Amino acid sequence: MRRTAWLSAVTGCAAMAAGVVVVGGVGCAGREGPGGGGEAEDRARDDGWVALFDGATLGGWVVRGGGAWFGVEDGCIVGETRPNEPNTFLCTEAEYGDFELELEFRVDAGLNSGVQVRSRWDPHPSGEATRGRVRGYQVEIDPSSRAWTGGIYDEGGRGWLQGMQGNEAARGAFRSGAWNRLRVVAEGPRLRTWVNGVAAADLVDGVSGSGLIGLQVHGVGAKTEPMRVRWRSIRVRILRGG
């Protein structure tokens, strides 16, 4: 497995590493999961889509919060847990208002994750002894039996805004141990999500109209065995004045 870059909140910097590193896990370069490439991606760019990840570096992204590891392997962004670290996020430097976001993800069983949208970085949270905190809308990635992938959670704020209880189609859309496609449309006060093409959340909430996009590695307490989540084919399309 080729490891091409790494980024850590502990050091606050990115570094390039040459050579090949053999580690366990699933390669990212293949396209066995939902989504394609080639001519379809060329047409997508003509429709206003912009890639947020170049497949080789973490340029345009910054780690916020905890000290989980983020890097690039086999053309994917990889997040890996570290013991006793809080939730950690790889966030865009740019902010987005009204937009459509698409990406693919693959998560290890037992690891919760999520995708932040219209979120903000709070470097000095009042009354909290932390290294700062990401706050805002999180689209859930939930491989547990609860199966709430696609639900919307307010990270560092109000908690669950819309779970997947009662939406059995969405709860059954997530594919364990496989690549999954997530789509998010943020337009005005409305946030909508899809998991592998199945409608999940549909929330109207006007608290935040713009902000960063982020990829979460959830904290795992004292567990020392690393767990991973992978992302690829991350792209965004601005809607109206977003």
Short mmCIF file of N, CA and C in Angstrom, two decimals, residues 52-186:
data_model
loop_
_atom_site.label_atom_id
_atom_site.label_comp_id
_atom_site.label_asym_id
_atom_site.label_seq_id
_atom_site.Cartn_x
_atom_site.Cartn_y
_atom_site.Cartn_z
N LEU A 52 -12.29 18.25 -4.30
CA LEU A 52 -11.72 18.77 -3.06
C LEU A 52 -10.46 18.02 -2.64
N PHE A 53 -10.16 16.93 -3.33
CA PHE A 53 -8.99 16.10 -3.01
C PHE A 53 -8.34 15.68 -4.31
N ASP A 54 -7.02 15.93 -4.42
CA ASP A 54 -6.33 15.67 -5.68
C ASP A 54 -5.84 14.24 -5.83
N GLY A 55 -6.08 13.41 -4.82
CA GLY A 55 -5.68 12.02 -4.89
C GLY A 55 -4.25 11.75 -4.47
N ALA A 56 -3.50 12.80 -4.14
CA ALA A 56 -2.08 12.61 -3.82
C ALA A 56 -1.61 13.37 -2.58
N THR A 57 -2.21 14.51 -2.29
CA THR A 57 -1.77 15.34 -1.17
C THR A 57 -2.98 15.79 -0.36
N LEU A 58 -2.70 16.42 0.78
CA LEU A 58 -3.76 16.98 1.61
C LEU A 58 -3.77 18.50 1.51
N GLY A 59 -3.35 19.01 0.36
CA GLY A 59 -3.42 20.44 0.12
C GLY A 59 -4.85 20.95 0.20
N GLY A 60 -5.05 22.06 0.91
CA GLY A 60 -6.39 22.62 1.07
C GLY A 60 -7.13 22.08 2.28
N TRP A 61 -6.48 21.19 3.03
CA TRP A 61 -7.10 20.60 4.21
C TRP A 61 -6.23 20.86 5.44
N VAL A 62 -6.84 20.88 6.62
CA VAL A 62 -6.11 21.07 7.86
C VAL A 62 -6.76 20.22 8.95
N VAL A 63 -5.96 19.64 9.84
CA VAL A 63 -6.48 18.83 10.94
C VAL A 63 -6.90 19.73 12.09
N ARG A 64 -8.08 19.43 12.66
CA ARG A 64 -8.60 20.19 13.79
C ARG A 64 -9.01 19.23 14.90
N GLY A 65 -8.86 19.67 16.14
CA GLY A 65 -9.36 18.91 17.28
C GLY A 65 -8.32 18.00 17.88
N GLY A 66 -8.49 16.68 17.73
CA GLY A 66 -7.63 15.71 18.37
C GLY A 66 -6.39 15.37 17.59
N GLY A 67 -5.78 14.24 17.96
CA GLY A 67 -4.52 13.83 17.37
C GLY A 67 -4.59 12.55 16.57
N ALA A 68 -5.75 12.22 16.01
CA ALA A 68 -5.83 11.07 15.11
C ALA A 68 -4.96 11.33 13.88
N TRP A 69 -4.59 10.26 13.19
CA TRP A 69 -3.71 10.36 12.02
C TRP A 69 -4.53 10.47 10.75
N PHE A 70 -4.12 11.37 9.87
CA PHE A 70 -4.68 11.47 8.52
C PHE A 70 -3.55 11.38 7.51
N GLY A 71 -3.79 10.69 6.43
CA GLY A 71 -2.80 10.58 5.37
C GLY A 71 -3.44 10.23 4.05
N VAL A 72 -2.59 10.05 3.05
CA VAL A 72 -3.04 9.66 1.72
C VAL A 72 -2.41 8.33 1.37
N GLU A 73 -3.23 7.36 1.03
CA GLU A 73 -2.75 6.05 0.61
C GLU A 73 -3.58 5.56 -0.57
N ASP A 74 -2.89 5.13 -1.62
CA ASP A 74 -3.56 4.55 -2.79
C ASP A 74 -4.66 5.44 -3.34
N GLY A 75 -4.42 6.75 -3.34
CA GLY A 75 -5.38 7.68 -3.91
C GLY A 75 -6.57 7.99 -3.04
N CYS A 76 -6.50 7.65 -1.76
CA CYS A 76 -7.59 7.93 -0.82
C CYS A 76 -7.08 8.72 0.38
N ILE A 77 -7.95 9.50 0.99
CA ILE A 77 -7.68 10.05 2.30
C ILE A 77 -7.99 8.96 3.32
N VAL A 78 -7.06 8.74 4.24
CA VAL A 78 -7.23 7.73 5.29
C VAL A 78 -7.15 8.42 6.64
N GLY A 79 -8.10 8.10 7.51
CA GLY A 79 -8.06 8.55 8.90
C GLY A 79 -7.90 7.34 9.80
N GLU A 80 -7.00 7.45 10.78
CA GLU A 80 -6.72 6.31 11.67
C GLU A 80 -6.76 6.75 13.12
N THR A 81 -7.40 5.96 13.96
CA THR A 81 -7.56 6.31 15.36
C THR A 81 -6.25 6.25 16.12
N ARG A 82 -6.20 7.01 17.20
CA ARG A 82 -5.12 6.96 18.18
C ARG A 82 -5.77 6.89 19.56
N PRO A 83 -5.18 6.13 20.50
CA PRO A 83 -5.80 6.00 21.82
C PRO A 83 -5.84 7.32 22.57
N ASN A 84 -6.93 7.50 23.32
CA ASN A 84 -7.10 8.64 24.22
C ASN A 84 -7.06 9.98 23.50
N GLU A 85 -7.48 9.99 22.26
CA GLU A 85 -7.61 11.24 21.51
C GLU A 85 -9.09 11.54 21.27
N PRO A 86 -9.48 12.81 21.39
CA PRO A 86 -10.87 13.17 21.12
C PRO A 86 -11.18 13.12 19.63
N ASN A 87 -12.43 13.41 19.30
CA ASN A 87 -12.81 13.47 17.89
C ASN A 87 -11.86 14.38 17.13
N THR A 88 -11.41 13.91 15.97
CA THR A 88 -10.45 14.65 15.16
C THR A 88 -11.04 14.82 13.77
N PHE A 89 -10.78 15.98 13.15
CA PHE A 89 -11.40 16.31 11.88
C PHE A 89 -10.36 16.82 10.89
N LEU A 90 -10.44 16.35 9.67
CA LEU A 90 -9.69 16.92 8.56
C LEU A 90 -10.63 17.86 7.84
N CYS A 91 -10.34 19.16 7.91
CA CYS A 91 -11.29 20.19 7.46
C CYS A 91 -10.76 20.96 6.25
N THR A 92 -11.67 21.38 5.41
CA THR A 92 -11.30 22.25 4.30
C THR A 92 -10.89 23.61 4.85
N GLU A 93 -9.93 24.23 4.18
CA GLU A 93 -9.57 25.60 4.53
C GLU A 93 -10.65 26.57 4.05
N ALA A 94 -11.31 26.22 2.96
CA ALA A 94 -12.37 27.06 2.40
C ALA A 94 -13.70 26.76 3.08
N GLU A 95 -14.62 27.73 3.00
CA GLU A 95 -15.97 27.56 3.53
C GLU A 95 -16.97 27.55 2.38
N TYR A 96 -18.11 26.90 2.63
CA TYR A 96 -19.11 26.70 1.59
C TYR A 96 -20.50 26.99 2.16
N GLY A 97 -21.34 27.61 1.33
CA GLY A 97 -22.70 27.93 1.74
C GLY A 97 -23.71 26.96 1.16
N ASP A 98 -24.27 27.32 -0.01
CA ASP A 98 -25.19 26.42 -0.71
C ASP A 98 -24.38 25.57 -1.68
N PHE A 99 -24.48 24.25 -1.54
CA PHE A 99 -23.63 23.37 -2.34
C PHE A 99 -24.21 21.96 -2.39
N GLU A 100 -23.68 21.20 -3.32
CA GLU A 100 -23.91 19.76 -3.40
C GLU A 100 -22.57 19.07 -3.22
N LEU A 101 -22.52 18.10 -2.32
CA LEU A 101 -21.28 17.38 -2.00
C LEU A 101 -21.48 15.90 -2.27
N GLU A 102 -20.50 15.30 -2.93
CA GLU A 102 -20.51 13.86 -3.15
C GLU A 102 -19.16 13.28 -2.75
N LEU A 103 -19.18 12.12 -2.15
CA LEU A 103 -17.94 11.41 -1.82
C LEU A 103 -18.25 9.93 -1.62
N GLU A 104 -17.19 9.13 -1.58
CA GLU A 104 -17.31 7.73 -1.24
C GLU A 104 -16.49 7.48 0.03
N PHE A 105 -16.98 6.57 0.86
CA PHE A 105 -16.28 6.25 2.11
C PHE A 105 -16.34 4.76 2.39
N ARG A 106 -15.38 4.32 3.16
CA ARG A 106 -15.32 2.94 3.63
C ARG A 106 -14.80 2.96 5.05
N VAL A 107 -15.55 2.38 5.98
CA VAL A 107 -15.22 2.51 7.40
C VAL A 107 -15.08 1.13 8.03
N ASP A 108 -14.10 1.00 8.92
CA ASP A 108 -13.94 -0.25 9.65
C ASP A 108 -15.12 -0.47 10.59
N ALA A 109 -15.50 -1.73 10.75
CA ALA A 109 -16.55 -2.06 11.70
C ALA A 109 -16.13 -1.62 13.10
N GLY A 110 -17.05 -1.01 13.82
CA GLY A 110 -16.74 -0.56 15.17
C GLY A 110 -16.26 0.86 15.27
N LEU A 111 -16.04 1.53 14.15
CA LEU A 111 -15.57 2.92 14.17
C LEU A 111 -16.67 3.84 13.66
N ASN A 112 -17.10 4.76 14.49
CA ASN A 112 -18.04 5.79 14.08
C ASN A 112 -17.29 6.90 13.34
N SER A 113 -17.97 7.55 12.42
CA SER A 113 -17.36 8.64 11.68
C SER A 113 -18.46 9.60 11.23
N GLY A 114 -18.09 10.56 10.41
CA GLY A 114 -19.08 11.51 9.90
C GLY A 114 -18.43 12.52 8.98
N VAL A 115 -19.28 13.30 8.33
CA VAL A 115 -18.84 14.36 7.43
C VAL A 115 -19.47 15.67 7.90
N GLN A 116 -18.62 16.62 8.26
CA GLN A 116 -19.10 17.93 8.69
C GLN A 116 -19.46 18.79 7.48
N VAL A 117 -20.54 19.54 7.60
CA VAL A 117 -20.90 20.54 6.59
C VAL A 117 -21.34 21.81 7.31
N ARG A 118 -21.09 22.95 6.68
CA ARG A 118 -21.46 24.25 7.25
C ARG A 118 -21.01 24.34 8.72
N SER A 119 -19.81 23.90 8.98
CA SER A 119 -19.31 23.84 10.35
C SER A 119 -18.27 24.92 10.60
N ARG A 120 -17.84 25.04 11.85
CA ARG A 120 -16.86 26.07 12.20
C ARG A 120 -15.85 25.50 13.20
N TRP A 121 -14.69 26.12 13.22
CA TRP A 121 -13.63 25.76 14.15
C TRP A 121 -13.65 26.73 15.31
N ASP A 122 -13.80 26.21 16.52
CA ASP A 122 -13.79 27.01 17.74
C ASP A 122 -12.47 26.75 18.46
N PRO A 123 -11.48 27.64 18.33
CA PRO A 123 -10.15 27.36 18.89
C PRO A 123 -10.09 27.48 20.41
N HIS A 124 -11.04 28.20 21.01
CA HIS A 124 -11.00 28.41 22.46
C HIS A 124 -12.39 28.17 23.05
N PRO A 125 -12.83 26.91 23.10
CA PRO A 125 -14.18 26.64 23.63
C PRO A 125 -14.29 27.00 25.09
N SER A 126 -15.30 27.76 25.43
CA SER A 126 -15.48 28.25 26.79
C SER A 126 -15.74 27.09 27.75
N GLY A 127 -14.96 27.06 28.84
CA GLY A 127 -15.17 26.07 29.88
C GLY A 127 -14.73 24.67 29.52
N GLU A 128 -14.03 24.48 28.40
CA GLU A 128 -13.59 23.15 27.99
C GLU A 128 -12.07 23.13 27.85
N ALA A 129 -11.44 22.19 28.53
CA ALA A 129 -9.98 22.06 28.47
C ALA A 129 -9.61 21.20 27.27
N THR A 130 -9.74 21.74 26.09
CA THR A 130 -9.44 20.99 24.87
C THR A 130 -8.51 21.80 23.99
N ARG A 131 -8.11 21.19 22.89
CA ARG A 131 -7.27 21.87 21.90
C ARG A 131 -8.12 22.59 20.86
N GLY A 132 -9.32 22.90 21.20
CA GLY A 132 -10.25 23.48 20.25
C GLY A 132 -11.28 22.44 19.84
N ARG A 133 -12.33 22.91 19.18
CA ARG A 133 -13.42 22.00 18.84
C ARG A 133 -14.09 22.41 17.54
N VAL A 134 -14.41 21.41 16.74
CA VAL A 134 -15.22 21.62 15.54
C VAL A 134 -16.69 21.55 15.95
N ARG A 135 -17.47 22.49 15.46
CA ARG A 135 -18.90 22.53 15.78
C ARG A 135 -19.71 22.66 14.49
N GLY A 136 -20.87 22.02 14.48
CA GLY A 136 -21.76 22.19 13.35
C GLY A 136 -22.38 20.89 12.87
N TYR A 137 -23.05 20.98 11.72
CA TYR A 137 -23.78 19.84 11.18
C TYR A 137 -22.83 18.70 10.81
N GLN A 138 -23.18 17.52 11.26
CA GLN A 138 -22.42 16.32 10.89
C GLN A 138 -23.36 15.30 10.26
N VAL A 139 -23.01 14.85 9.07
CA VAL A 139 -23.73 13.75 8.44
C VAL A 139 -23.11 12.46 8.95
N GLU A 140 -23.89 11.67 9.62
CA GLU A 140 -23.41 10.50 10.35
C GLU A 140 -22.94 9.38 9.42
N ILE A 141 -21.85 8.72 9.84
CA ILE A 141 -21.42 7.45 9.27
C ILE A 141 -21.44 6.45 10.42
N ASP A 142 -22.38 5.51 10.37
CA ASP A 142 -22.68 4.66 11.52
C ASP A 142 -22.75 3.19 11.10
N PRO A 143 -21.63 2.44 11.21
CA PRO A 143 -21.64 1.04 10.82
C PRO A 143 -22.22 0.10 11.87
N SER A 144 -22.69 0.65 12.99
CA SER A 144 -23.23 -0.19 14.06
C SER A 144 -24.61 -0.73 13.68
N SER A 145 -25.17 -1.56 14.54
CA SER A 145 -26.50 -2.12 14.29
C SER A 145 -27.60 -1.06 14.32
N ARG A 146 -27.33 0.08 14.92
CA ARG A 146 -28.30 1.18 14.90
C ARG A 146 -28.54 1.67 13.48
N ALA A 147 -27.48 1.71 12.67
CA ALA A 147 -27.57 2.00 11.24
C ALA A 147 -28.19 3.37 10.95
N TRP A 148 -27.56 4.40 11.52
CA TRP A 148 -28.06 5.76 11.29
C TRP A 148 -27.19 6.53 10.30
N THR A 149 -26.47 5.87 9.43
CA THR A 149 -25.70 6.57 8.40
C THR A 149 -26.63 7.46 7.59
N GLY A 150 -26.21 8.71 7.40
CA GLY A 150 -27.03 9.68 6.68
C GLY A 150 -27.83 10.59 7.58
N GLY A 151 -27.93 10.26 8.88
CA GLY A 151 -28.59 11.14 9.82
C GLY A 151 -27.77 12.40 10.06
N ILE A 152 -28.38 13.39 10.68
CA ILE A 152 -27.71 14.68 10.90
C ILE A 152 -27.61 14.96 12.39
N TYR A 153 -26.39 15.20 12.83
CA TYR A 153 -26.03 15.44 14.23
C TYR A 153 -25.37 16.81 14.32
N ASP A 154 -25.64 17.53 15.40
CA ASP A 154 -24.99 18.82 15.63
C ASP A 154 -23.78 18.61 16.53
N GLU A 155 -22.62 18.47 15.91
CA GLU A 155 -21.37 18.21 16.63
C GLU A 155 -21.01 19.39 17.52
N GLY A 156 -20.74 19.11 18.80
CA GLY A 156 -20.37 20.16 19.73
C GLY A 156 -21.49 21.12 20.04
N GLY A 157 -22.75 20.69 19.82
CA GLY A 157 -23.87 21.59 20.02
C GLY A 157 -25.10 20.88 20.56
N ARG A 158 -26.15 20.83 19.74
CA ARG A 158 -27.46 20.36 20.20
C ARG A 158 -27.64 18.86 20.15
N GLY A 159 -26.68 18.13 19.60
CA GLY A 159 -26.84 16.69 19.49
C GLY A 159 -27.64 16.31 18.26
N TRP A 160 -28.39 15.23 18.35
CA TRP A 160 -29.12 14.72 17.19
C TRP A 160 -30.22 15.68 16.74
N LEU A 161 -30.19 16.01 15.46
CA LEU A 161 -31.22 16.84 14.84
C LEU A 161 -32.20 15.99 14.04
N GLN A 162 -31.68 14.95 13.40
CA GLN A 162 -32.55 14.01 12.69
C GLN A 162 -31.86 12.65 12.59
N GLY A 163 -32.39 11.68 13.32
CA GLY A 163 -31.89 10.32 13.23
C GLY A 163 -32.59 9.57 12.11
N MET A 164 -32.30 8.29 12.01
CA MET A 164 -32.86 7.47 10.94
C MET A 164 -33.95 6.53 11.43
N GLN A 165 -34.45 6.74 12.65
CA GLN A 165 -35.55 5.92 13.12
C GLN A 165 -36.76 6.10 12.20
N GLY A 166 -37.35 4.99 11.78
CA GLY A 166 -38.51 5.05 10.89
C GLY A 166 -38.16 5.09 9.42
N ASN A 167 -36.90 5.31 9.07
CA ASN A 167 -36.48 5.32 7.66
C ASN A 167 -35.72 4.02 7.39
N GLU A 168 -36.46 2.94 7.22
CA GLU A 168 -35.82 1.64 7.08
C GLU A 168 -35.06 1.51 5.76
N ALA A 169 -35.52 2.19 4.73
CA ALA A 169 -34.81 2.14 3.44
C ALA A 169 -33.41 2.71 3.59
N ALA A 170 -33.30 3.86 4.27
CA ALA A 170 -31.99 4.47 4.47
C ALA A 170 -31.13 3.63 5.40
N ARG A 171 -31.73 3.07 6.45
CA ARG A 171 -30.96 2.26 7.39
C ARG A 171 -30.38 1.02 6.71
N GLY A 172 -31.07 0.53 5.71
CA GLY A 172 -30.59 -0.65 5.00
C GLY A 172 -29.68 -0.35 3.83
N ALA A 173 -29.44 0.94 3.55
CA ALA A 173 -28.66 1.30 2.36
C ALA A 173 -27.16 1.15 2.58
N PHE A 174 -26.70 1.35 3.80
CA PHE A 174 -25.26 1.25 4.10
C PHE A 174 -24.78 -0.17 3.89
N ARG A 175 -23.60 -0.31 3.27
CA ARG A 175 -23.02 -1.62 3.00
C ARG A 175 -21.76 -1.80 3.84
N SER A 176 -21.83 -2.71 4.79
CA SER A 176 -20.71 -2.95 5.69
C SER A 176 -19.54 -3.57 4.94
N GLY A 177 -18.33 -3.06 5.22
CA GLY A 177 -17.13 -3.60 4.61
C GLY A 177 -16.96 -3.26 3.16
N ALA A 178 -17.71 -2.30 2.66
CA ALA A 178 -17.67 -1.95 1.23
C ALA A 178 -17.62 -0.43 1.09
N TRP A 179 -17.35 0.01 -0.13
CA TRP A 179 -17.43 1.44 -0.43
C TRP A 179 -18.89 1.86 -0.49
N ASN A 180 -19.17 3.03 0.09
CA ASN A 180 -20.50 3.62 0.09
C ASN A 180 -20.42 5.03 -0.46
N ARG A 181 -21.48 5.45 -1.13
CA ARG A 181 -21.54 6.81 -1.68
C ARG A 181 -22.46 7.67 -0.82
N LEU A 182 -21.96 8.86 -0.45
CA LEU A 182 -22.73 9.82 0.32
C LEU A 182 -22.94 11.08 -0.51
N ARG A 183 -24.16 11.57 -0.52
CA ARG A 183 -24.50 12.82 -1.21
C ARG A 183 -25.18 13.75 -0.22
N VAL A 184 -24.77 15.01 -0.23
CA VAL A 184 -25.35 16.02 0.65
C VAL A 184 -25.71 17.24 -0.19
N VAL A 185 -26.91 17.75 -0.02
CA VAL A 185 -27.31 19.00 -0.66
C VAL A 185 -27.69 19.98 0.44
N ALA A 186 -26.97 21.10 0.50
CA ALA A 186 -27.23 22.17 1.45
C ALA A 186 -27.70 23.38 0.65
#
